[in-house]
PDB file of N, CA, C and O in Angstrom:
ATOM      1  N   MET A   1       0.844  -1.175   0.000  1.00  0.00           N
ATOM      2  CA  MET A   1       0.000   0.000   0.000  1.00  0.00           C
ATOM      3  C   MET A   1       0.886   1.234   0.000  1.00  0.00           C
ATOM      4  O   MET A   1       1.762   1.382   0.828  1.00  0.00           O
ATOM      5  N   SER A   2       0.665   2.148  -0.950  1.00  0.00           N
ATOM      6  CA  SER A   2       1.480   3.354  -1.000  1.00  0.00           C
ATOM      7  C   SER A   2       0.769   4.496  -0.294  1.00  0.00           C
ATOM      8  O   SER A   2      -0.451   4.576  -0.273  1.00  0.00           O
ATOM      9  N   ARG A   3       1.551   5.354   0.262  1.00  0.00           N
ATOM     10  CA  ARG A   3       1.027   6.518   0.974  1.00  0.00           C
ATOM     11  C   ARG A   3       1.383   7.756   0.179  1.00  0.00           C
ATOM     12  O   ARG A   3       2.526   7.935  -0.222  1.00  0.00           O
ATOM     13  N   HIS A   4       0.420   8.608  -0.090  1.00  0.00           N
ATOM     14  CA  HIS A   4       0.677   9.845  -0.814  1.00  0.00           C
ATOM     15  C   HIS A   4       1.456  10.778   0.101  1.00  0.00           C
ATOM     16  O   HIS A   4       1.008  11.107   1.189  1.00  0.00           O
ATOM     17  N   GLN A   5       2.631  11.171  -0.326  1.00  0.00           N
ATOM     18  CA  GLN A   5       3.501  12.001   0.510  1.00  0.00           C
ATOM     19  C   GLN A   5       3.392  13.470   0.135  1.00  0.00           C
ATOM     20  O   GLN A   5       3.087  13.812  -1.002  1.00  0.00           O
ATOM     21  N   THR A   6       3.672  14.313   1.112  1.00  0.00           N
ATOM     22  CA  THR A   6       3.762  15.749   0.890  1.00  0.00           C
ATOM     23  C   THR A   6       5.210  16.145   1.066  1.00  0.00           C
ATOM     24  O   THR A   6       5.847  15.779   2.048  1.00  0.00           O
ATOM     25  N   VAL A   7       5.717  16.920   0.110  1.00  0.00           N
ATOM     26  CA  VAL A   7       7.085  17.412   0.163  1.00  0.00           C
ATOM     27  C   VAL A   7       7.033  18.919   0.376  1.00  0.00           C
ATOM     28  O   VAL A   7       6.305  19.628  -0.326  1.00  0.00           O
ATOM     29  N   LEU A   8       7.799  19.400   1.347  1.00  0.00           N
ATOM     30  CA  LEU A   8       7.912  20.835   1.595  1.00  0.00           C
ATOM     31  C   LEU A   8       9.154  21.355   0.884  1.00  0.00           C
ATOM     32  O   LEU A   8      10.250  20.845   1.091  1.00  0.00           O
ATOM     33  N   VAL A   9       8.970  22.365   0.046  1.00  0.00           N
ATOM     34  CA  VAL A   9      10.085  22.997  -0.659  1.00  0.00           C
ATOM     35  C   VAL A   9      10.250  24.406  -0.099  1.00  0.00           C
ATOM     36  O   VAL A   9       9.316  25.206  -0.122  1.00  0.00           O
ATOM     37  N   THR A  10      11.442  24.698   0.425  1.00  0.00           N
ATOM     38  CA  THR A  10      11.737  26.037   0.924  1.00  0.00           C
ATOM     39  C   THR A  10      12.339  26.875  -0.200  1.00  0.00           C
ATOM     40  O   THR A  10      12.806  26.347  -1.206  1.00  0.00           O
ATOM     41  N   ALA A  11      12.320  28.182  -0.013  1.00  0.00           N
ATOM     42  CA  ALA A  11      12.865  29.117  -1.008  1.00  0.00           C
ATOM     43  C   ALA A  11      12.229  28.872  -2.376  1.00  0.00           C
ATOM     44  O   ALA A  11      12.892  28.928  -3.406  1.00  0.00           O
ATOM     45  N   ALA A  12      10.945  28.610  -2.375  1.00  0.00           N
ATOM     46  CA  ALA A  12      10.258  28.170  -3.584  1.00  0.00           C
ATOM     47  C   ALA A  12      10.118  29.261  -4.640  1.00  0.00           C
ATOM     48  O   ALA A  12       9.863  28.949  -5.797  1.00  0.00           O
ATOM     49  N   THR A  13      10.269  30.516  -4.283  1.00  0.00           N
ATOM     50  CA  THR A  13      10.178  31.563  -5.298  1.00  0.00           C
ATOM     51  C   THR A  13      11.545  31.899  -5.885  1.00  0.00           C
ATOM     52  O   THR A  13      11.644  32.711  -6.791  1.00  0.00           O
ATOM     53  N   GLY A  14      12.576  31.232  -5.397  1.00  0.00           N
ATOM     54  CA  GLY A  14      13.918  31.428  -5.936  1.00  0.00           C
ATOM     55  C   GLY A  14      14.217  30.446  -7.050  1.00  0.00           C
ATOM     56  O   GLY A  14      13.391  29.614  -7.435  1.00  0.00           O
ATOM     57  N   ARG A  15      15.422  30.537  -7.571  1.00  0.00           N
ATOM     58  CA  ARG A  15      15.808  29.714  -8.726  1.00  0.00           C
ATOM     59  C   ARG A  15      15.798  28.215  -8.409  1.00  0.00           C
ATOM     60  O   ARG A  15      15.151  27.434  -9.086  1.00  0.00           O
ATOM     61  N   GLN A  16      16.523  27.791  -7.384  1.00  0.00           N
ATOM     62  CA  GLN A  16      16.618  26.353  -7.107  1.00  0.00           C
ATOM     63  C   GLN A  16      15.361  25.796  -6.466  1.00  0.00           C
ATOM     64  O   GLN A  16      14.896  24.719  -6.834  1.00  0.00           O
ATOM     65  N   GLY A  17      14.812  26.522  -5.501  1.00  0.00           N
ATOM     66  CA  GLY A  17      13.578  26.054  -4.874  1.00  0.00           C
ATOM     67  C   GLY A  17      12.430  25.998  -5.868  1.00  0.00           C
ATOM     68  O   GLY A  17      11.631  25.067  -5.867  1.00  0.00           O
ATOM     69  N   GLY A  18      12.353  27.001  -6.737  1.00  0.00           N
ATOM     70  CA  GLY A  18      11.302  27.027  -7.755  1.00  0.00           C
ATOM     71  C   GLY A  18      11.440  25.881  -8.739  1.00  0.00           C
ATOM     72  O   GLY A  18      10.457  25.228  -9.108  1.00  0.00           O
ATOM     73  N   ALA A  19      12.679  25.623  -9.165  1.00  0.00           N
ATOM     74  CA  ALA A  19      12.913  24.522 -10.098  1.00  0.00           C
ATOM     75  C   ALA A  19      12.551  23.182  -9.459  1.00  0.00           C
ATOM     76  O   ALA A  19      11.959  22.314 -10.108  1.00  0.00           O
ATOM     77  N   THR A  20      12.891  23.034  -8.195  1.00  0.00           N
ATOM     78  CA  THR A  20      12.556  21.802  -7.478  1.00  0.00           C
ATOM     79  C   THR A  20      11.047  21.627  -7.372  1.00  0.00           C
ATOM     80  O   THR A  20      10.510  20.548  -7.645  1.00  0.00           O
ATOM     81  N   ALA A  21      10.355  22.686  -6.984  1.00  0.00           N
ATOM     82  CA  ALA A  21       8.902  22.615  -6.848  1.00  0.00           C
ATOM     83  C   ALA A  21       8.241  22.302  -8.190  1.00  0.00           C
ATOM     84  O   ALA A  21       7.352  21.450  -8.267  1.00  0.00           O
ATOM     85  N   ARG A  22       8.677  22.963  -9.255  1.00  0.00           N
ATOM     86  CA  ARG A  22       8.092  22.717 -10.575  1.00  0.00           C
ATOM     87  C   ARG A  22       8.344  21.278 -11.045  1.00  0.00           C
ATOM     88  O   ARG A  22       7.454  20.641 -11.615  1.00  0.00           O
ATOM     89  N   ALA A  23       9.539  20.765 -10.776  1.00  0.00           N
ATOM     90  CA  ALA A  23       9.847  19.386 -11.171  1.00  0.00           C
ATOM     91  C   ALA A  23       8.976  18.392 -10.408  1.00  0.00           C
ATOM     92  O   ALA A  23       8.464  17.427 -11.000  1.00  0.00           O
ATOM     93  N   LEU A  24       8.796  18.608  -9.120  1.00  0.00           N
ATOM     94  CA  LEU A  24       7.950  17.716  -8.324  1.00  0.00           C
ATOM     95  C   LEU A  24       6.494  17.779  -8.784  1.00  0.00           C
ATOM     96  O   LEU A  24       5.813  16.753  -8.873  1.00  0.00           O
ATOM     97  N   LEU A  25       6.030  18.984  -9.086  1.00  0.00           N
ATOM     98  CA  LEU A  25       4.660  19.124  -9.573  1.00  0.00           C
ATOM     99  C   LEU A  25       4.483  18.428 -10.917  1.00  0.00           C
ATOM    100  O   LEU A  25       3.473  17.762 -11.151  1.00  0.00           O
ATOM    101  N   ALA A  26       5.463  18.561 -11.791  1.00  0.00           N
ATOM    102  CA  ALA A  26       5.382  17.931 -13.109  1.00  0.00           C
ATOM    103  C   ALA A  26       5.413  16.413 -13.001  1.00  0.00           C
ATOM    104  O   ALA A  26       4.727  15.712 -13.750  1.00  0.00           O
ATOM    105  N   GLU A  27       6.197  15.910 -12.060  1.00  0.00           N
ATOM    106  CA  GLU A  27       6.313  14.468 -11.864  1.00  0.00           C
ATOM    107  C   GLU A  27       5.008  13.886 -11.329  1.00  0.00           C
ATOM    108  O   GLU A  27       4.599  12.804 -11.720  1.00  0.00           O
ATOM    109  N   GLY A  28       4.369  14.613 -10.438  1.00  0.00           N
ATOM    110  CA  GLY A  28       3.010  14.295 -10.024  1.00  0.00           C
ATOM    111  C   GLY A  28       2.774  13.208  -8.996  1.00  0.00           C
ATOM    112  O   GLY A  28       1.633  12.897  -8.707  1.00  0.00           O
ATOM    113  N   SER A  29       3.811  12.626  -8.420  1.00  0.00           N
ATOM    114  CA  SER A  29       3.557  11.531  -7.478  1.00  0.00           C
ATOM    115  C   SER A  29       3.497  11.985  -6.024  1.00  0.00           C
ATOM    116  O   SER A  29       3.213  11.173  -5.146  1.00  0.00           O
ATOM    117  N   THR A  30       3.765  13.254  -5.762  1.00  0.00           N
ATOM    118  CA  THR A  30       3.702  13.781  -4.395  1.00  0.00           C
ATOM    119  C   THR A  30       2.902  15.072  -4.376  1.00  0.00           C
ATOM    120  O   THR A  30       2.784  15.761  -5.384  1.00  0.00           O
ATOM    121  N   SER A  31       2.372  15.389  -3.215  1.00  0.00           N
ATOM    122  CA  SER A  31       1.797  16.708  -3.006  1.00  0.00           C
ATOM    123  C   SER A  31       2.956  17.657  -2.715  1.00  0.00           C
ATOM    124  O   SER A  31       3.910  17.270  -2.040  1.00  0.00           O
ATOM    125  N   VAL A  32       2.856  18.861  -3.219  1.00  0.00           N
ATOM    126  CA  VAL A  32       3.941  19.826  -3.049  1.00  0.00           C
ATOM    127  C   VAL A  32       3.447  21.005  -2.238  1.00  0.00           C
ATOM    128  O   VAL A  32       2.448  21.641  -2.580  1.00  0.00           O
ATOM    129  N   ARG A  33       4.148  21.274  -1.161  1.00  0.00           N
ATOM    130  CA  ARG A  33       3.881  22.434  -0.303  1.00  0.00           C
ATOM    131  C   ARG A  33       5.093  23.348  -0.429  1.00  0.00           C
ATOM    132  O   ARG A  33       6.225  22.895  -0.290  1.00  0.00           O
ATOM    133  N   VAL A  34       4.854  24.618  -0.701  1.00  0.00           N
ATOM    134  CA  VAL A  34       5.970  25.544  -0.887  1.00  0.00           C
ATOM    135  C   VAL A  34       5.950  26.615   0.200  1.00  0.00           C
ATOM    136  O   VAL A  34       4.899  27.147   0.539  1.00  0.00           O
ATOM    137  N   LEU A  35       7.114  26.887   0.751  1.00  0.00           N
ATOM    138  CA  LEU A  35       7.275  27.903   1.775  1.00  0.00           C
ATOM    139  C   LEU A  35       7.716  29.190   1.095  1.00  0.00           C
ATOM    140  O   LEU A  35       8.742  29.221   0.406  1.00  0.00           O
ATOM    141  N   VAL A  36       6.923  30.245   1.264  1.00  0.00           N
ATOM    142  CA  VAL A  36       7.235  31.541   0.665  1.00  0.00           C
ATOM    143  C   VAL A  36       7.057  32.636   1.706  1.00  0.00           C
ATOM    144  O   VAL A  36       6.299  32.486   2.656  1.00  0.00           O
ATOM    145  N   ARG A  37       7.772  33.731   1.517  1.00  0.00           N
ATOM    146  CA  ARG A  37       7.581  34.874   2.412  1.00  0.00           C
ATOM    147  C   ARG A  37       6.399  35.727   1.974  1.00  0.00           C
ATOM    148  O   ARG A  37       5.724  36.325   2.810  1.00  0.00           O
ATOM    149  N   ASN A  38       6.173  35.797   0.664  1.00  0.00           N
ATOM    150  CA  ASN A  38       5.095  36.629   0.137  1.00  0.00           C
ATOM    151  C   ASN A  38       4.306  35.825  -0.895  1.00  0.00           C
ATOM    152  O   ASN A  38       4.797  35.591  -2.000  1.00  0.00           O
ATOM    153  N   PRO A  39       3.089  35.436  -0.562  1.00  0.00           N
ATOM    154  CA  PRO A  39       2.310  34.614  -1.488  1.00  0.00           C
ATOM    155  C   PRO A  39       1.774  35.385  -2.691  1.00  0.00           C
ATOM    156  O   PRO A  39       1.221  34.788  -3.609  1.00  0.00           O
ATOM    157  N   GLU A  40       1.942  36.687  -2.702  1.00  0.00           N
ATOM    158  CA  GLU A  40       1.416  37.515  -3.787  1.00  0.00           C
ATOM    159  C   GLU A  40       2.396  37.727  -4.926  1.00  0.00           C
ATOM    160  O   GLU A  40       2.021  38.263  -5.968  1.00  0.00           O
ATOM    161  N   VAL A  41       3.659  37.328  -4.759  1.00  0.00           N
ATOM    162  CA  VAL A  41       4.630  37.525  -5.842  1.00  0.00           C
ATOM    163  C   VAL A  41       4.296  36.575  -6.989  1.00  0.00           C
ATOM    164  O   VAL A  41       3.709  35.507  -6.778  1.00  0.00           O
ATOM    165  N   PRO A  42       4.644  36.950  -8.212  1.00  0.00           N
ATOM    166  CA  PRO A  42       4.279  36.135  -9.372  1.00  0.00           C
ATOM    167  C   PRO A  42       4.743  34.681  -9.295  1.00  0.00           C
ATOM    168  O   PRO A  42       3.981  33.776  -9.686  1.00  0.00           O
ATOM    169  N   ASN A  43       5.944  34.421  -8.803  1.00  0.00           N
ATOM    170  CA  ASN A  43       6.428  33.038  -8.722  1.00  0.00           C
ATOM    171  C   ASN A  43       5.576  32.199  -7.774  1.00  0.00           C
ATOM    172  O   ASN A  43       5.305  31.030  -8.044  1.00  0.00           O
ATOM    173  N   ALA A  44       5.161  32.780  -6.659  1.00  0.00           N
ATOM    174  CA  ALA A  44       4.319  32.042  -5.709  1.00  0.00           C
ATOM    175  C   ALA A  44       2.942  31.780  -6.310  1.00  0.00           C
ATOM    176  O   ALA A  44       2.387  30.690  -6.168  1.00  0.00           O
ATOM    177  N   ARG A  45       2.398  32.760  -7.001  1.00  0.00           N
ATOM    178  CA  ARG A  45       1.090  32.584  -7.644  1.00  0.00           C
ATOM    179  C   ARG A  45       1.146  31.512  -8.726  1.00  0.00           C
ATOM    180  O   ARG A  45       0.219  30.720  -8.886  1.00  0.00           O
ATOM    181  N   ALA A  46       2.242  31.491  -9.470  1.00  0.00           N
ATOM    182  CA  ALA A  46       2.394  30.482 -10.525  1.00  0.00           C
ATOM    183  C   ALA A  46       2.469  29.078  -9.935  1.00  0.00           C
ATOM    184  O   ALA A  46       1.883  28.135 -10.487  1.00  0.00           O
ATOM    185  N   LEU A  47       3.174  28.932  -8.823  1.00  0.00           N
ATOM    186  CA  LEU A  47       3.254  27.623  -8.175  1.00  0.00           C
ATOM    187  C   LEU A  47       1.889  27.189  -7.659  1.00  0.00           C
ATOM    188  O   LEU A  47       1.513  26.027  -7.773  1.00  0.00           O
ATOM    189  N   ALA A  48       1.141  28.126  -7.091  1.00  0.00           N
ATOM    190  CA  ALA A  48      -0.210  27.816  -6.622  1.00  0.00           C
ATOM    191  C   ALA A  48      -1.087  27.389  -7.796  1.00  0.00           C
ATOM    192  O   ALA A  48      -1.830  26.404  -7.706  1.00  0.00           O
ATOM    193  N   ALA A  49      -0.988  28.097  -8.912  1.00  0.00           N
ATOM    194  CA  ALA A  49      -1.778  27.757 -10.091  1.00  0.00           C
ATOM    195  C   ALA A  49      -1.402  26.382 -10.645  1.00  0.00           C
ATOM    196  O   ALA A  49      -2.240  25.692 -11.228  1.00  0.00           O
ATOM    197  N   ALA A  50      -0.148  25.984 -10.436  1.00  0.00           N
ATOM    198  CA  ALA A  50       0.320  24.676 -10.906  1.00  0.00           C
ATOM    199  C   ALA A  50      -0.057  23.546  -9.955  1.00  0.00           C
ATOM    200  O   ALA A  50       0.186  22.380 -10.254  1.00  0.00           O
ATOM    201  N   GLY A  51      -0.619  23.891  -8.804  1.00  0.00           N
ATOM    202  CA  GLY A  51      -1.086  22.861  -7.888  1.00  0.00           C
ATOM    203  C   GLY A  51      -0.380  22.784  -6.548  1.00  0.00           C
ATOM    204  O   GLY A  51      -0.701  21.918  -5.734  1.00  0.00           O
ATOM    205  N   ALA A  52       0.570  23.662  -6.305  1.00  0.00           N
ATOM    206  CA  ALA A  52       1.273  23.645  -5.021  1.00  0.00           C
ATOM    207  C   ALA A  52       0.414  24.267  -3.923  1.00  0.00           C
ATOM    208  O   ALA A  52      -0.360  25.194  -4.176  1.00  0.00           O
ATOM    209  N   GLU A  53       0.582  23.751  -2.727  1.00  0.00           N
ATOM    210  CA  GLU A  53      -0.012  24.373  -1.545  1.00  0.00           C
ATOM    211  C   GLU A  53       0.986  25.421  -1.064  1.00  0.00           C
ATOM    212  O   GLU A  53       2.120  25.098  -0.719  1.00  0.00           O
ATOM    213  N   VAL A  54       0.569  26.674  -1.037  1.00  0.00           N
ATOM    214  CA  VAL A  54       1.462  27.766  -0.646  1.00  0.00           C
ATOM    215  C   VAL A  54       1.266  28.060   0.834  1.00  0.00           C
ATOM    216  O   VAL A  54       0.137  28.286   1.285  1.00  0.00           O
ATOM    217  N   VAL A  55       2.367  28.047   1.589  1.00  0.00           N
ATOM    218  CA  VAL A  55       2.327  28.427   2.998  1.00  0.00           C
ATOM    219  C   VAL A  55       3.305  29.572   3.209  1.00  0.00           C
ATOM    220  O   VAL A  55       4.377  29.612   2.614  1.00  0.00           O
ATOM    221  N   VAL A  56       2.902  30.498   4.048  1.00  0.00           N
ATOM    222  CA  VAL A  56       3.726  31.673   4.325  1.00  0.00           C
ATOM    223  C   VAL A  56       4.610  31.392   5.524  1.00  0.00           C
ATOM    224  O   VAL A  56       4.146  30.882   6.549  1.00  0.00           O
ATOM    225  N   GLY A  57       5.879  31.718   5.378  1.00  0.00           N
ATOM    226  CA  GLY A  57       6.804  31.523   6.478  1.00  0.00           C
ATOM    227  C   GLY A  57       8.165  32.077   6.149  1.00  0.00           C
ATOM    228  O   GLY A  57       8.389  32.629   5.065  1.00  0.00           O
ATOM    229  N   ASP A  58       9.059  31.930   7.093  1.00  0.00           N
ATOM    230  CA  ASP A  58      10.420  32.429   6.950  1.00  0.00           C
ATOM    231  C   ASP A  58      11.348  31.474   7.686  1.00  0.00           C
ATOM    232  O   ASP A  58      11.001  30.972   8.758  1.00  0.00           O
ATOM    233  N   LEU A  59      12.501  31.230   7.111  1.00  0.00           N
ATOM    234  CA  LEU A  59      13.453  30.314   7.746  1.00  0.00           C
ATOM    235  C   LEU A  59      13.940  30.827   9.101  1.00  0.00           C
ATOM    236  O   LEU A  59      14.450  30.047   9.903  1.00  0.00           O
ATOM    237  N   ASP A  60      13.779  32.112   9.369  1.00  0.00           N
ATOM    238  CA  ASP A  60      14.158  32.686  10.659  1.00  0.00           C
ATOM    239  C   ASP A  60      13.026  32.643  11.681  1.00  0.00           C
ATOM    240  O   ASP A  60      13.206  33.105  12.810  1.00  0.00           O
ATOM    241  N   ASP A  61      11.876  32.119  11.305  1.00  0.00           N
ATOM    242  CA  ASP A  61      10.705  32.074  12.182  1.00  0.00           C
ATOM    243  C   ASP A  61      10.354  30.617  12.470  1.00  0.00           C
ATOM    244  O   ASP A  61       9.711  29.942  11.656  1.00  0.00           O
ATOM    245  N   LEU A  62      10.791  30.130  13.617  1.00  0.00           N
ATOM    246  CA  LEU A  62      10.615  28.723  13.974  1.00  0.00           C
ATOM    247  C   LEU A  62       9.151  28.296  13.969  1.00  0.00           C
ATOM    248  O   LEU A  62       8.823  27.204  13.497  1.00  0.00           O
ATOM    249  N   ALA A  63       8.273  29.136  14.445  1.00  0.00           N
ATOM    250  CA  ALA A  63       6.849  28.775  14.480  1.00  0.00           C
ATOM    251  C   ALA A  63       6.301  28.568  13.074  1.00  0.00           C
ATOM    252  O   ALA A  63       5.527  27.634  12.833  1.00  0.00           O
ATOM    253  N   SER A  64       6.701  29.409  12.126  1.00  0.00           N
ATOM    254  CA  SER A  64       6.209  29.248  10.758  1.00  0.00           C
ATOM    255  C   SER A  64       6.784  27.988  10.121  1.00  0.00           C
ATOM    256  O   SER A  64       6.111  27.337   9.322  1.00  0.00           O
ATOM    257  N   LEU A  65       8.000  27.628  10.474  1.00  0.00           N
ATOM    258  CA  LEU A  65       8.597  26.399   9.952  1.00  0.00           C
ATOM    259  C   LEU A  65       7.880  25.176  10.503  1.00  0.00           C
ATOM    260  O   LEU A  65       7.607  24.220   9.760  1.00  0.00           O
ATOM    261  N   ARG A  66       7.560  25.199  11.781  1.00  0.00           N
ATOM    262  CA  ARG A  66       6.824  24.068  12.373  1.00  0.00           C
ATOM    263  C   ARG A  66       5.459  23.906  11.706  1.00  0.00           C
ATOM    264  O   ARG A  66       5.039  22.791  11.390  1.00  0.00           O
ATOM    265  N   ALA A  67       4.792  25.029  11.482  1.00  0.00           N
ATOM    266  CA  ALA A  67       3.478  24.981  10.838  1.00  0.00           C
ATOM    267  C   ALA A  67       3.607  24.460   9.406  1.00  0.00           C
ATOM    268  O   ALA A  67       2.786  23.647   8.963  1.00  0.00           O
ATOM    269  N   ALA A  68       4.609  24.900   8.681  1.00  0.00           N
ATOM    270  CA  ALA A  68       4.800  24.462   7.297  1.00  0.00           C
ATOM    271  C   ALA A  68       5.130  22.975   7.218  1.00  0.00           C
ATOM    272  O   ALA A  68       4.731  22.293   6.280  1.00  0.00           O
ATOM    273  N   CYS A  69       5.832  22.466   8.216  1.00  0.00           N
ATOM    274  CA  CYS A  69       6.246  21.066   8.208  1.00  0.00           C
ATOM    275  C   CYS A  69       5.156  20.120   8.693  1.00  0.00           C
ATOM    276  O   CYS A  69       5.260  18.907   8.474  1.00  0.00           O
ATOM    277  N   ALA A  70       4.143  20.629   9.328  1.00  0.00           N
ATOM    278  CA  ALA A  70       3.089  19.773   9.858  1.00  0.00           C
ATOM    279  C   ALA A  70       2.467  18.951   8.737  1.00  0.00           C
ATOM    280  O   ALA A  70       1.957  19.494   7.769  1.00  0.00           O
ATOM    281  N   GLY A  71       2.603  17.656   8.823  1.00  0.00           N
ATOM    282  CA  GLY A  71       2.029  16.757   7.834  1.00  0.00           C
ATOM    283  C   GLY A  71       2.892  16.524   6.615  1.00  0.00           C
ATOM    284  O   GLY A  71       2.527  15.773   5.732  1.00  0.00           O
ATOM    285  N   ALA A  72       4.041  17.177   6.545  1.00  0.00           N
ATOM    286  CA  ALA A  72       4.922  16.989   5.368  1.00  0.00           C
ATOM    287  C   ALA A  72       5.955  15.941   5.656  1.00  0.00           C
ATOM    288  O   ALA A  72       6.250  15.624   6.770  1.00  0.00           O
TER     289      ALA A  72
END
């Protein structure tokens, strides 16, 4: 029995994080959650439109990281 996994991608609006998130979304076997500081920027909106779950947070904010990781 397989379990559908969720992958959290940090720095998702940047070059490497964005490429990782897009590749995972294209592959389609996992749910993709992306950590962004501003969900209104074009890169974050594009990831949401592609099927990513967008969560707001910052690597310097432990509470936001815990929330983003919940269930991932």
